[in-house]
Coordinates of C-alpha atoms in Angstrom, one line a residue:
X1 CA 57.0 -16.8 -127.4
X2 CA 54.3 -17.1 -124.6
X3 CA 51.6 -17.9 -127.4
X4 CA 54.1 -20.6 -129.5
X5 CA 54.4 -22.2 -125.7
X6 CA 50.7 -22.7 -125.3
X7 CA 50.2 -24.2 -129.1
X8 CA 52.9 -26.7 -128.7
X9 CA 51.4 -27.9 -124.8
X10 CA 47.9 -27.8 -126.3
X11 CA 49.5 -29.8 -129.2
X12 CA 51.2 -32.5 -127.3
X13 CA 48.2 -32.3 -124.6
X14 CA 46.0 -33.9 -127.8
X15 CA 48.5 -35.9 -128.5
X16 CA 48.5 -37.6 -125.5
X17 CA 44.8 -37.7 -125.5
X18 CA 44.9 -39.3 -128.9
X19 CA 47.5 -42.0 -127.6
X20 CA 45.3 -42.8 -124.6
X21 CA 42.0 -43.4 -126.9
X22 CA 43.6 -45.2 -129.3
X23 CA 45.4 -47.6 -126.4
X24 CA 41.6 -48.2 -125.2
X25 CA 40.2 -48.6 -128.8
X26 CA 43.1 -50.8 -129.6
X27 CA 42.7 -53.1 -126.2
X28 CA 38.5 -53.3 -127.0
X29 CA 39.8 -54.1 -130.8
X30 CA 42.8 -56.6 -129.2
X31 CA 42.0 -58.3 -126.2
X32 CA 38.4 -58.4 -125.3
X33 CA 36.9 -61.7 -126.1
X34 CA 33.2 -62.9 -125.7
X35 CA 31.9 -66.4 -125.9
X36 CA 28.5 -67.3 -125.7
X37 CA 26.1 -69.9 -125.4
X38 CA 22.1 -69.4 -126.5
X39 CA 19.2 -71.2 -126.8
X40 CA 18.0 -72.1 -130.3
X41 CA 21.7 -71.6 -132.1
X42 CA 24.6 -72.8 -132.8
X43 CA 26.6 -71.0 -129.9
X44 CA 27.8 -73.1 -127.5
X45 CA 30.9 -71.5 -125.4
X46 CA 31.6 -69.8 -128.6
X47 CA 33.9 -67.0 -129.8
X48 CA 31.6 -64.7 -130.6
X49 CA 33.0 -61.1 -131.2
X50 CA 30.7 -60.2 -133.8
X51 CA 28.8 -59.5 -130.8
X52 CA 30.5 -56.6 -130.1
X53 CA 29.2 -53.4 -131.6
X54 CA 31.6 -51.8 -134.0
X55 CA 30.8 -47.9 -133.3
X56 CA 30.4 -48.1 -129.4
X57 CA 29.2 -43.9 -129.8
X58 CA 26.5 -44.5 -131.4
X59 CA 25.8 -47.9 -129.9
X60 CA 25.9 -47.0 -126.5
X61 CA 23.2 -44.6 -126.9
X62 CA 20.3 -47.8 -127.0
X63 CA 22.1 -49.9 -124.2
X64 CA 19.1 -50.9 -121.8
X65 CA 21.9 -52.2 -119.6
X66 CA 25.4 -51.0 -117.7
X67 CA 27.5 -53.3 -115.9
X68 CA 30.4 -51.3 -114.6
X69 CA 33.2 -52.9 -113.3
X70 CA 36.1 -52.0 -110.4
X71 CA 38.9 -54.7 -110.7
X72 CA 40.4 -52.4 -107.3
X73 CA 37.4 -53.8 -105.2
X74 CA 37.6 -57.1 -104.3
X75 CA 35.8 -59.7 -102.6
X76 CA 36.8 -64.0 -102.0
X77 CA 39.4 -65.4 -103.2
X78 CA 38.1 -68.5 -105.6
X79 CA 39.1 -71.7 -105.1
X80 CA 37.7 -73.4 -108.3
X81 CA 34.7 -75.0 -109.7
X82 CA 34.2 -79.1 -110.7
X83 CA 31.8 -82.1 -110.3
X84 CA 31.5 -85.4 -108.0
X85 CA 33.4 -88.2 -108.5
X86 CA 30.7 -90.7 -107.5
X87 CA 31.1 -94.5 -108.0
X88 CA 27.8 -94.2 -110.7
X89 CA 29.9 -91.9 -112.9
X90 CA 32.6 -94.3 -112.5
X91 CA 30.9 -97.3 -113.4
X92 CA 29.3 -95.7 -116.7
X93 CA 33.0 -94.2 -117.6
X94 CA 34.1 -97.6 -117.6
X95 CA 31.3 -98.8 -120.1
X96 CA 32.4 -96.4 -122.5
X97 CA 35.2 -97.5 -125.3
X98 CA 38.6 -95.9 -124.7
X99 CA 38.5 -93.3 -127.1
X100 CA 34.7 -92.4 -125.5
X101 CA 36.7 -92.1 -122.5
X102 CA 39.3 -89.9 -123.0
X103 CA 36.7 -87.5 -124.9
X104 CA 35.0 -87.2 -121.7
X105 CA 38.0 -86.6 -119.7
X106 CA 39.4 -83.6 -121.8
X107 CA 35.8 -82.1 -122.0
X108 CA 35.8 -81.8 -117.9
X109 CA 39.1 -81.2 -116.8
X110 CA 41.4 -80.4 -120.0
X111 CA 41.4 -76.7 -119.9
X112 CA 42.1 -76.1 -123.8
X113 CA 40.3 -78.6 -125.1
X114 CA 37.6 -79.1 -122.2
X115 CA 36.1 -76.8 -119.1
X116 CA 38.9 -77.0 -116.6
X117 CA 37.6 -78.6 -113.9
X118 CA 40.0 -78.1 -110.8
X119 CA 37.4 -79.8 -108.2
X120 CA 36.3 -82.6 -107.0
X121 CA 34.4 -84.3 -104.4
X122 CA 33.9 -87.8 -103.5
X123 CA 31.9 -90.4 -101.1
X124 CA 33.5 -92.2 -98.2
X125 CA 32.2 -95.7 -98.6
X126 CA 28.4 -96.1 -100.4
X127 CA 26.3 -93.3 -101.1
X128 CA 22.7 -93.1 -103.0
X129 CA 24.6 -92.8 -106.6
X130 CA 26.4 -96.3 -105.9
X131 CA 25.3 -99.9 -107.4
X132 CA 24.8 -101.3 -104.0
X133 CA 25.5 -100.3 -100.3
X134 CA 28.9 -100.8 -99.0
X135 CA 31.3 -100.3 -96.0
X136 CA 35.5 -100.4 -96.1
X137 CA 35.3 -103.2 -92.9
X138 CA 33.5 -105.8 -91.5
X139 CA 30.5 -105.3 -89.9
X140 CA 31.2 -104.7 -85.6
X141 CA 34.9 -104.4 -86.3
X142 CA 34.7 -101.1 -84.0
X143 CA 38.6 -101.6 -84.1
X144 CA 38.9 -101.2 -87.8
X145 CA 40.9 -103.9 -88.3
X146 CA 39.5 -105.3 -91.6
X147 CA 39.9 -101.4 -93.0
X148 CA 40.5 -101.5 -96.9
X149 CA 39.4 -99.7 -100.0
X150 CA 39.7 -102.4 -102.3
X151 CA 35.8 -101.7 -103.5
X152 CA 37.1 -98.3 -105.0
X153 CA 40.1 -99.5 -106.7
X154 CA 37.3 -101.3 -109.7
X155 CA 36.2 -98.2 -110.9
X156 CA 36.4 -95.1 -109.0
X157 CA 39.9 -94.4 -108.1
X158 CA 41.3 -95.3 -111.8
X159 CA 38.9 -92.5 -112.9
X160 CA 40.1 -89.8 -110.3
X161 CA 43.5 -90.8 -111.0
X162 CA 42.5 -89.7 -114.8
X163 CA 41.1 -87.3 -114.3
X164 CA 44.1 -85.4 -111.8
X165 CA 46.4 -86.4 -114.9
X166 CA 44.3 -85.0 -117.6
X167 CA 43.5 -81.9 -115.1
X168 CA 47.4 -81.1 -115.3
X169 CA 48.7 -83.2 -112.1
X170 CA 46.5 -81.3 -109.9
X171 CA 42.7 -81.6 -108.8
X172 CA 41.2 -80.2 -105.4
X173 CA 39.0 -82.8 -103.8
X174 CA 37.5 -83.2 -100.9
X175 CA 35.3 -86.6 -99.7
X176 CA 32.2 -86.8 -98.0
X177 CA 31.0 -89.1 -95.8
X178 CA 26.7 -90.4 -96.2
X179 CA 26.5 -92.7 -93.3
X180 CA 28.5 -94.4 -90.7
X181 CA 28.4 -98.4 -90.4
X182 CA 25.3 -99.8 -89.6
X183 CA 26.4 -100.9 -86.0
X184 CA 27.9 -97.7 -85.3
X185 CA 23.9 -95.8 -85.5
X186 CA 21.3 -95.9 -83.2
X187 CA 19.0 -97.8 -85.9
X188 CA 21.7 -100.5 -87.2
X189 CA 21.2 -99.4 -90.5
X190 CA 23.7 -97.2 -92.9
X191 CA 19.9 -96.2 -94.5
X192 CA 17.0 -94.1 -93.4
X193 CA 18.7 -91.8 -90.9
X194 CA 19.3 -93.0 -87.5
X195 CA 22.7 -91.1 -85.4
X196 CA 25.9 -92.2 -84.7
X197 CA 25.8 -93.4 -81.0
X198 CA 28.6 -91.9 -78.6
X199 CA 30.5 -94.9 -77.9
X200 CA 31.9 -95.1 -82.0
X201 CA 32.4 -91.5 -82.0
X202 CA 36.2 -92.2 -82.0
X203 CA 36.0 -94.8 -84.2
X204 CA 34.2 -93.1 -86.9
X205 CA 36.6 -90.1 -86.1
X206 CA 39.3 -92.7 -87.3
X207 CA 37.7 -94.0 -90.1
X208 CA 37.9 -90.9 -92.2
X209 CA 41.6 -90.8 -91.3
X210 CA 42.2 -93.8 -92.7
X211 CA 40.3 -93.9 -96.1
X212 CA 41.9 -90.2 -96.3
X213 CA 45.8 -92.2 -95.8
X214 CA 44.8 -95.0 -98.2
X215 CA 43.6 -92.9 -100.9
X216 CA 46.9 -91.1 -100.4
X217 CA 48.7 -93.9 -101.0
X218 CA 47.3 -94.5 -104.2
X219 CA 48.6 -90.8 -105.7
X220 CA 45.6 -89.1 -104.8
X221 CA 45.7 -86.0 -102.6
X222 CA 42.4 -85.3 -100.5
X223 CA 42.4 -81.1 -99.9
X224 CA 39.3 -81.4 -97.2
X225 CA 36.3 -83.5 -95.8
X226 CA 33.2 -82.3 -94.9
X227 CA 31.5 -83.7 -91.7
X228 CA 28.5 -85.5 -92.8
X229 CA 26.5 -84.9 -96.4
X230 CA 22.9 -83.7 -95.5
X231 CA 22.9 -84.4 -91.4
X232 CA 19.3 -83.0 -90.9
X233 CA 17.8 -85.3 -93.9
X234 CA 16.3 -88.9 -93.2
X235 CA 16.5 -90.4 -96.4
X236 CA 15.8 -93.7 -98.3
X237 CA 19.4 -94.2 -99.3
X238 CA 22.7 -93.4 -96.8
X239 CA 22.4 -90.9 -94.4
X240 CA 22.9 -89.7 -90.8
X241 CA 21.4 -87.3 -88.6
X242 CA 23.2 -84.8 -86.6
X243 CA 21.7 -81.8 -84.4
X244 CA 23.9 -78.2 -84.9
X245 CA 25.0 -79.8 -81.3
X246 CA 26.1 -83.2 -82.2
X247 CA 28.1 -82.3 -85.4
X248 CA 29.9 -79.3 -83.2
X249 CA 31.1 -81.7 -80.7
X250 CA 31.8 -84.9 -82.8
X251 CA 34.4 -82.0 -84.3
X252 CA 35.1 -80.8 -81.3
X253 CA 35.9 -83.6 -79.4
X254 CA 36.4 -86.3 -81.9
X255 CA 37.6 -85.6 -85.7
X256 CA 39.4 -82.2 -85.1
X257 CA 41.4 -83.7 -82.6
X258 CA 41.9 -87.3 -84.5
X259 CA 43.1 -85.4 -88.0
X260 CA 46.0 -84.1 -86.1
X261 CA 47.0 -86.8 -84.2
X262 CA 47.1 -88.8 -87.0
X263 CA 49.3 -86.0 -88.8
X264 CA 46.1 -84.6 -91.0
X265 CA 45.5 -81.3 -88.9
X266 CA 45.8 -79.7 -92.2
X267 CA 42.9 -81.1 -93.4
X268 CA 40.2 -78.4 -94.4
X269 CA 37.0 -79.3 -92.4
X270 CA 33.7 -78.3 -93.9
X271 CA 30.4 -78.4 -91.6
X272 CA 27.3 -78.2 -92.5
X273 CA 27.0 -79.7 -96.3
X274 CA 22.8 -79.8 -96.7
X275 CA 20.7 -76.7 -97.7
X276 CA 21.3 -73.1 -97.8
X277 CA 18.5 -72.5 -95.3
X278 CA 19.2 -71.0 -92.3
X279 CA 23.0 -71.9 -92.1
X280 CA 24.1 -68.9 -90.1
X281 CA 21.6 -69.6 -87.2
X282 CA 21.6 -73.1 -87.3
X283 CA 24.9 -73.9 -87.8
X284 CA 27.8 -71.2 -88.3
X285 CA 27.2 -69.3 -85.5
X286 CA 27.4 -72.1 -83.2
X287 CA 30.7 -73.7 -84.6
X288 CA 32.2 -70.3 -85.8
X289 CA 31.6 -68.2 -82.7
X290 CA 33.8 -71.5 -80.3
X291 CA 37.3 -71.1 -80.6
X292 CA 37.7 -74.5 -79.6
X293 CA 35.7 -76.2 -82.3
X294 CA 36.2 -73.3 -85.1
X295 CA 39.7 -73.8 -84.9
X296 CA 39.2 -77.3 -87.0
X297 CA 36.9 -75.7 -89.5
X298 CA 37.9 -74.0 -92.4
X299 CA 34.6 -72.9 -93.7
X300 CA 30.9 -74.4 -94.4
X301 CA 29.3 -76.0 -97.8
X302 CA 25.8 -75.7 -98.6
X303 CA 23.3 -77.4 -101.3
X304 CA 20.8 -76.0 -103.1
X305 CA 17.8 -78.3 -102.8
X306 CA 15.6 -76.2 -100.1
X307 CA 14.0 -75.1 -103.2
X308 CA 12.4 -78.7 -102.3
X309 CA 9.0 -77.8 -101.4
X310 CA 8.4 -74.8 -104.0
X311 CA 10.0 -71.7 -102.2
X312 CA 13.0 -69.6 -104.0
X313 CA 16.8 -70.1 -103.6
X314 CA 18.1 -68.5 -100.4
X315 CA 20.8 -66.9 -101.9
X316 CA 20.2 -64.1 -98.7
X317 CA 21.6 -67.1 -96.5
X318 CA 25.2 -67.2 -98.2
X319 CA 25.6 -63.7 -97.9
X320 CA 24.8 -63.5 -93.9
X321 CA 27.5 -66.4 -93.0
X322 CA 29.9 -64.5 -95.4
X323 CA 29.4 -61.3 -93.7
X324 CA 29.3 -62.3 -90.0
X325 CA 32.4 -64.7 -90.7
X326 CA 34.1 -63.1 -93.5
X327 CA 37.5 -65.3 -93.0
X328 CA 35.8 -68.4 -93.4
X329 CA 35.1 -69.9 -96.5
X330 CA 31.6 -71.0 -98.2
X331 CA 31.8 -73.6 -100.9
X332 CA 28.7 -74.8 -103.1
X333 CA 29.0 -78.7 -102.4
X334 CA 26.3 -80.5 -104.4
X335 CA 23.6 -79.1 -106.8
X336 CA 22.0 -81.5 -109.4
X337 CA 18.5 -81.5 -111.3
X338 CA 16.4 -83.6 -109.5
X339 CA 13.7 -86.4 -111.5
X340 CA 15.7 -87.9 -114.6
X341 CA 13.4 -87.7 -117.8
X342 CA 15.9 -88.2 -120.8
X343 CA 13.0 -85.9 -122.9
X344 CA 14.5 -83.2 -121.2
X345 CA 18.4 -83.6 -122.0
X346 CA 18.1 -79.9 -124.4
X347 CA 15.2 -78.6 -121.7
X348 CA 17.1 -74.6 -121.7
X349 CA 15.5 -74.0 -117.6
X350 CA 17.9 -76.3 -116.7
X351 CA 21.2 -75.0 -117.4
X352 CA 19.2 -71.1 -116.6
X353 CA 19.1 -73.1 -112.9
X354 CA 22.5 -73.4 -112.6
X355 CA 23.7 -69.7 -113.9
X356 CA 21.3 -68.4 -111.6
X357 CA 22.8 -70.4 -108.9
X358 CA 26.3 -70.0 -109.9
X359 CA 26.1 -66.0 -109.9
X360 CA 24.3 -65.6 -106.9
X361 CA 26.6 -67.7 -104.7
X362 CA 29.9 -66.0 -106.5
X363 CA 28.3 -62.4 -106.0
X364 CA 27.3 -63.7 -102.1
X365 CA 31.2 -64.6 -101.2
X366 CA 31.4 -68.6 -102.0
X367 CA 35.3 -69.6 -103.4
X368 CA 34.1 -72.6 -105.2
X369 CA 31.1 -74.6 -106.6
X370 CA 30.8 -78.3 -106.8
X371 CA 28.2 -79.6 -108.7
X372 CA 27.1 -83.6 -108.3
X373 CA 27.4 -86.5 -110.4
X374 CA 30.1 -85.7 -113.6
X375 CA 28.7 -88.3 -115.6
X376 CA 25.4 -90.5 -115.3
X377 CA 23.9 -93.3 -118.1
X378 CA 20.8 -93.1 -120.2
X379 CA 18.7 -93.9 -117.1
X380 CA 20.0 -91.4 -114.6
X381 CA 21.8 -93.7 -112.9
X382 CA 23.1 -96.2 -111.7
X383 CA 21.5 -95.5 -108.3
X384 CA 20.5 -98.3 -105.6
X385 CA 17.3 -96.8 -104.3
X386 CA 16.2 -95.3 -107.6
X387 CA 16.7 -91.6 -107.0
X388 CA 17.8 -91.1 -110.7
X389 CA 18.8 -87.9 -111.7
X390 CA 20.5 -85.3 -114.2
X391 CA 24.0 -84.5 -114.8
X392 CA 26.0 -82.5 -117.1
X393 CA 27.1 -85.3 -119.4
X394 CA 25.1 -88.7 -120.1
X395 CA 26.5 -91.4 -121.6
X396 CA 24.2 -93.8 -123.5
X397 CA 26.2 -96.8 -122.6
X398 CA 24.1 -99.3 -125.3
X399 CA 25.6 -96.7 -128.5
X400 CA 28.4 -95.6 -126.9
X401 CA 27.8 -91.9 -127.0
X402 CA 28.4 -88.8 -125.0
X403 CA 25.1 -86.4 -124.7
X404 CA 26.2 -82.8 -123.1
X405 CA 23.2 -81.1 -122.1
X406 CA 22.9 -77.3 -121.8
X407 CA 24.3 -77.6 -118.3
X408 CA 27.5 -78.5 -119.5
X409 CA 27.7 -75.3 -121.2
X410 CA 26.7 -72.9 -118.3
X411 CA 29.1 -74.5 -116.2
X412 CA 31.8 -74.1 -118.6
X413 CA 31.4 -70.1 -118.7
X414 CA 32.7 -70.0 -115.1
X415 CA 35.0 -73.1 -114.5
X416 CA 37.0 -72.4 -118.1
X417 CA 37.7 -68.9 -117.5
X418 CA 37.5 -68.4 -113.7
X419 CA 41.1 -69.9 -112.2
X420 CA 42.2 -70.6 -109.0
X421 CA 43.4 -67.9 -107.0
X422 CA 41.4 -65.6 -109.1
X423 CA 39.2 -63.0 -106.7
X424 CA 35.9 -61.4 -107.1
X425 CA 35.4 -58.1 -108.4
X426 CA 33.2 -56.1 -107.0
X427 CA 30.5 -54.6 -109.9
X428 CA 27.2 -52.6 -110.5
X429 CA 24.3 -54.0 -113.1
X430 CA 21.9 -51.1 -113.9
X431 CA 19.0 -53.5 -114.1
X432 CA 17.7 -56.7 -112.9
X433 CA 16.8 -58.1 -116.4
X434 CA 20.4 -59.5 -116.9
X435 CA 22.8 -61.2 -114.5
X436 CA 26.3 -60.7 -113.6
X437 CA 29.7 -61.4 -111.7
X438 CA 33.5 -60.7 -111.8
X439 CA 36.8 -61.7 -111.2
X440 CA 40.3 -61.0 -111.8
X441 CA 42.5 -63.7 -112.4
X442 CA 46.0 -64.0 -111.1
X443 CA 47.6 -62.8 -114.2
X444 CA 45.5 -59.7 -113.9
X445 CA 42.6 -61.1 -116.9
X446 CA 39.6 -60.0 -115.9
X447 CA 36.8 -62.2 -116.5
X448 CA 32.9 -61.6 -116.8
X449 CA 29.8 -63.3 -117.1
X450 CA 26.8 -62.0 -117.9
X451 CA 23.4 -64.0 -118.3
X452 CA 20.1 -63.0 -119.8
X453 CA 17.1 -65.3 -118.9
X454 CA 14.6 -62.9 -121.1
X455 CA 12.8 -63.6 -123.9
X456 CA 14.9 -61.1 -125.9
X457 CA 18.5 -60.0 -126.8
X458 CA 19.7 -57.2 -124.7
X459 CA 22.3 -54.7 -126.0
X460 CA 24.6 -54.1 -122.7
X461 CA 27.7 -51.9 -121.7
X462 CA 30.5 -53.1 -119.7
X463 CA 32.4 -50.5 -118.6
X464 CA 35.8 -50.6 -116.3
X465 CA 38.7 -47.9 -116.2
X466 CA 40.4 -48.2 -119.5
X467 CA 36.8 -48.0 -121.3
X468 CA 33.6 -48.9 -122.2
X469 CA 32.3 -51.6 -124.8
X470 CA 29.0 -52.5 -126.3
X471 CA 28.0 -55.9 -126.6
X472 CA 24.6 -57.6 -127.6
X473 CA 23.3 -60.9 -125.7
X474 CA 20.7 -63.1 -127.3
X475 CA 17.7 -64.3 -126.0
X476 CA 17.8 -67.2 -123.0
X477 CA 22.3 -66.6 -122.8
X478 CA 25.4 -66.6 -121.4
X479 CA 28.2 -65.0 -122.1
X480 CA 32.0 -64.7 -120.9
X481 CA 33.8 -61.3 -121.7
X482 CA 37.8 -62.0 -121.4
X483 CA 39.7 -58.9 -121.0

């Protein structure tokens, strides 16, 4: 009886085991999905499962590569991912013939049939990547009576209002400012630099209140502001310069307080906006470390142009503010390809920038990434002072045509997949030749990206608790694994 007891447990012991393989075969089989996008084919954020080895035992056995994943460690909670409203991307989207138009709005911020964009950022009055310089008042009217936005209403508030409707109803955006008014600086210019002197402090406090309250009239909600875009660069085109001291106080003393006065306290304030650099020492600890002025911020954006002068990305940087100030937020605000040449639409390095980018930052603690202009015409453009430029989608305005450069693609592996809400997952790559990052959306999908910059394809594991699949990546790719 004691023997007949042991063959039926051993029996149903392997028929458990059996159940629990065949669940994991049958959710590799089912539910994983890989899309991929490589140089020199035909893949472009597509389904691509025939990527995935059919005998994973035998496979697994000339994997160069493990990425194991553990969805029960987890890092930042991710806010989303999307491009700059500028008024140069709205004044080539209105160029384009309405049915040119609404292609480019589904392949940015419909979800389905697009990317799924969820972010945005826009300029306070004039920046470099408008037609012309521009204020909302008169010039001297320190009391802001002449205050209107009727400049935006032409071209770049029809396309954000587009874009929130094709985006679902909903589209995180925050605005930048470039430069005060002219008479509001120390050099009477809204170009080349120059500071905001002390005594329009609190009327350039007010000002962002009120282009935040007239946009909000118009249907379109602003999530945050950052302080100033790029205050330690004197530039050609708008700018302003404020020391780590300046910008700490104008928030202390000046737009903190002003937002909630005028009802906006729940504003999300974001200092800093220039170059990863040295952001902790220069800036975070100073605001993040004074209850009086952290208070207003929720967190601190960054660019990724200190690669300027030849050096490598400090992708070290993020991860130091992230883990002496690990409840406040980083957010990628602008990243672009600098010097427009339209031979270089297909150039491969460029959308390799932006994984590289996008994966460090991710894996370092940032929420969201904001890349810069959505859309630019044949020229780069248009841009006042000439600093022309690349973005993700061209439109050659003289044929009426869309060009989506690699860049579009890239992006598209992270802002498709990745939702809001979604958090990081914390993983281990056995080896520096590929590239990786995780998260686990709401709904409990995980999602991850892997990139290979090598001259070869790679066969790869990816490995989490309920199993491990094989999967090949071509030469110069990106992939997303759903699952």
């Amino acid at each position: 009886m004691k023997v007949t007891s042991q063959i039926f447990l051993s029996a149903f012991i392997l028929m458990q085991l059996s159940c629990f393989t065949s669940k994991i075969t049958a959710q590799k089989n089912n539910k994983i999905k890989v899309y991929t996008t490589a140089e020199n084919t035909n893949l472009k954020l597509s389904l691509s499962n025939d990527l995935i080895s059919k005998n994973n035992t035998k496979q697994q056995k000339n994997t160069t590569v493990s990425i194991t994943v553990n969805p029960e460690k987890t890092d930042q909670t991710f806010l989303g991912i999307g491009g700059a409203i500028t008024d140069a991307s709205a004044e080539v989207f209105a160029k384009l013939s309405p049915k040119k138009q609404q292609e480019f709005l589904n392949a940015y911020y419909d979800k389905n049939k697009g990317i799924g964009y969820t972010l945005a950022r826009t300029n306070i009055h004039s920046c470099d990547f408008s037609s012309d310089s521009y204020t909302y008042i008169s010039e001297g009217d320190k009391e802001l009576k002449t205050f209107n936005i009727d400049h935006d209403r032409k071209y770049r508030i029809p396309l954000i209002k587009k874009a929130i409707e094709t985006a679902g109803g909903k589209l995180t955006l925050f605005v930048s400012p470039w430069s005060p008014p002219a008479f509001m600086k120390d050099n009477n210019d809204i170009l080349h630099g120059g500071v905001l002197l002390p005594e329009f402090a609190p009327a350039w406090a007010l000002y962002y209140t009120k282009f935040i309250k007239e946009y909000e009239k118009e249907g379109i909600p602003i999530w945050g502001l950052t302080v100033q875009n790029e205050p330690m660069a004197k530039q050609s085109w708008e700018s302003c310069i404020y020391t780590p001291e300046a910008e700490r106080d104008f928030l202390k003393n000046h737009l903190g307080p002003t937002l909630e006065k005028e009802g906006l306290g729940a504003k999300n304030v974001i200092i800093w906006d220039h170059n990863r650099g040295d952001m902790l020492t220069k800036r975070a600890n100073l605001v993040f470390s004074d209850p009086e002025v952290s208070k207003y911020a929720w967190g601190i954006g960054f660019h990724w142009y200190e690669t300027w002068n030849g050096g490598p990305p400090q992708f070290e940087s993020v991860a130091k503010v992230h883990e002496a100030f690990p409840n406040k937020n980083l957010l990628f605000t602008e990243g672009c390809i600098e010097k427009f040449d339209a031979s270089k639409y297909q150039f491969w390095g460029n959308a390799e920038r932006y994984g590289i980018n996008m994966i460090h930052d991710f894996n370092n603690g940032t929420v969201g990434w904001t890349d810069w202009n959505i859309l630019l015409d044949q020229n780069g453009g248009p841009n006042h002072v000439g600093n022309f430029c690349f973005a993700p989608i061209h439109a050659d305005t003289t044929k009426d045509e869309l060009i989506y450069t690699p860049m579009y693609y890239y992006i598209g592996h992270f802002s498709k997949f990745i939702r809001p809400n979604a958090k990081r997952v914390l993983e281990t790559t056995s080896d520096k030749s590929l590239l990786s990052t995780s998260f686990k959306n709401s709904d409990g999908q995980l999602i991850t990206i892997v990139m290979n910059q090598s001259e070869k394809e790679v066969l790869y594991s990816l490995e989490n608790q309920t199993g491990r699949t094989t999967i090949t990546i071509p030469a110069h790719a990106i992939q997303t694994i759903v699952y």
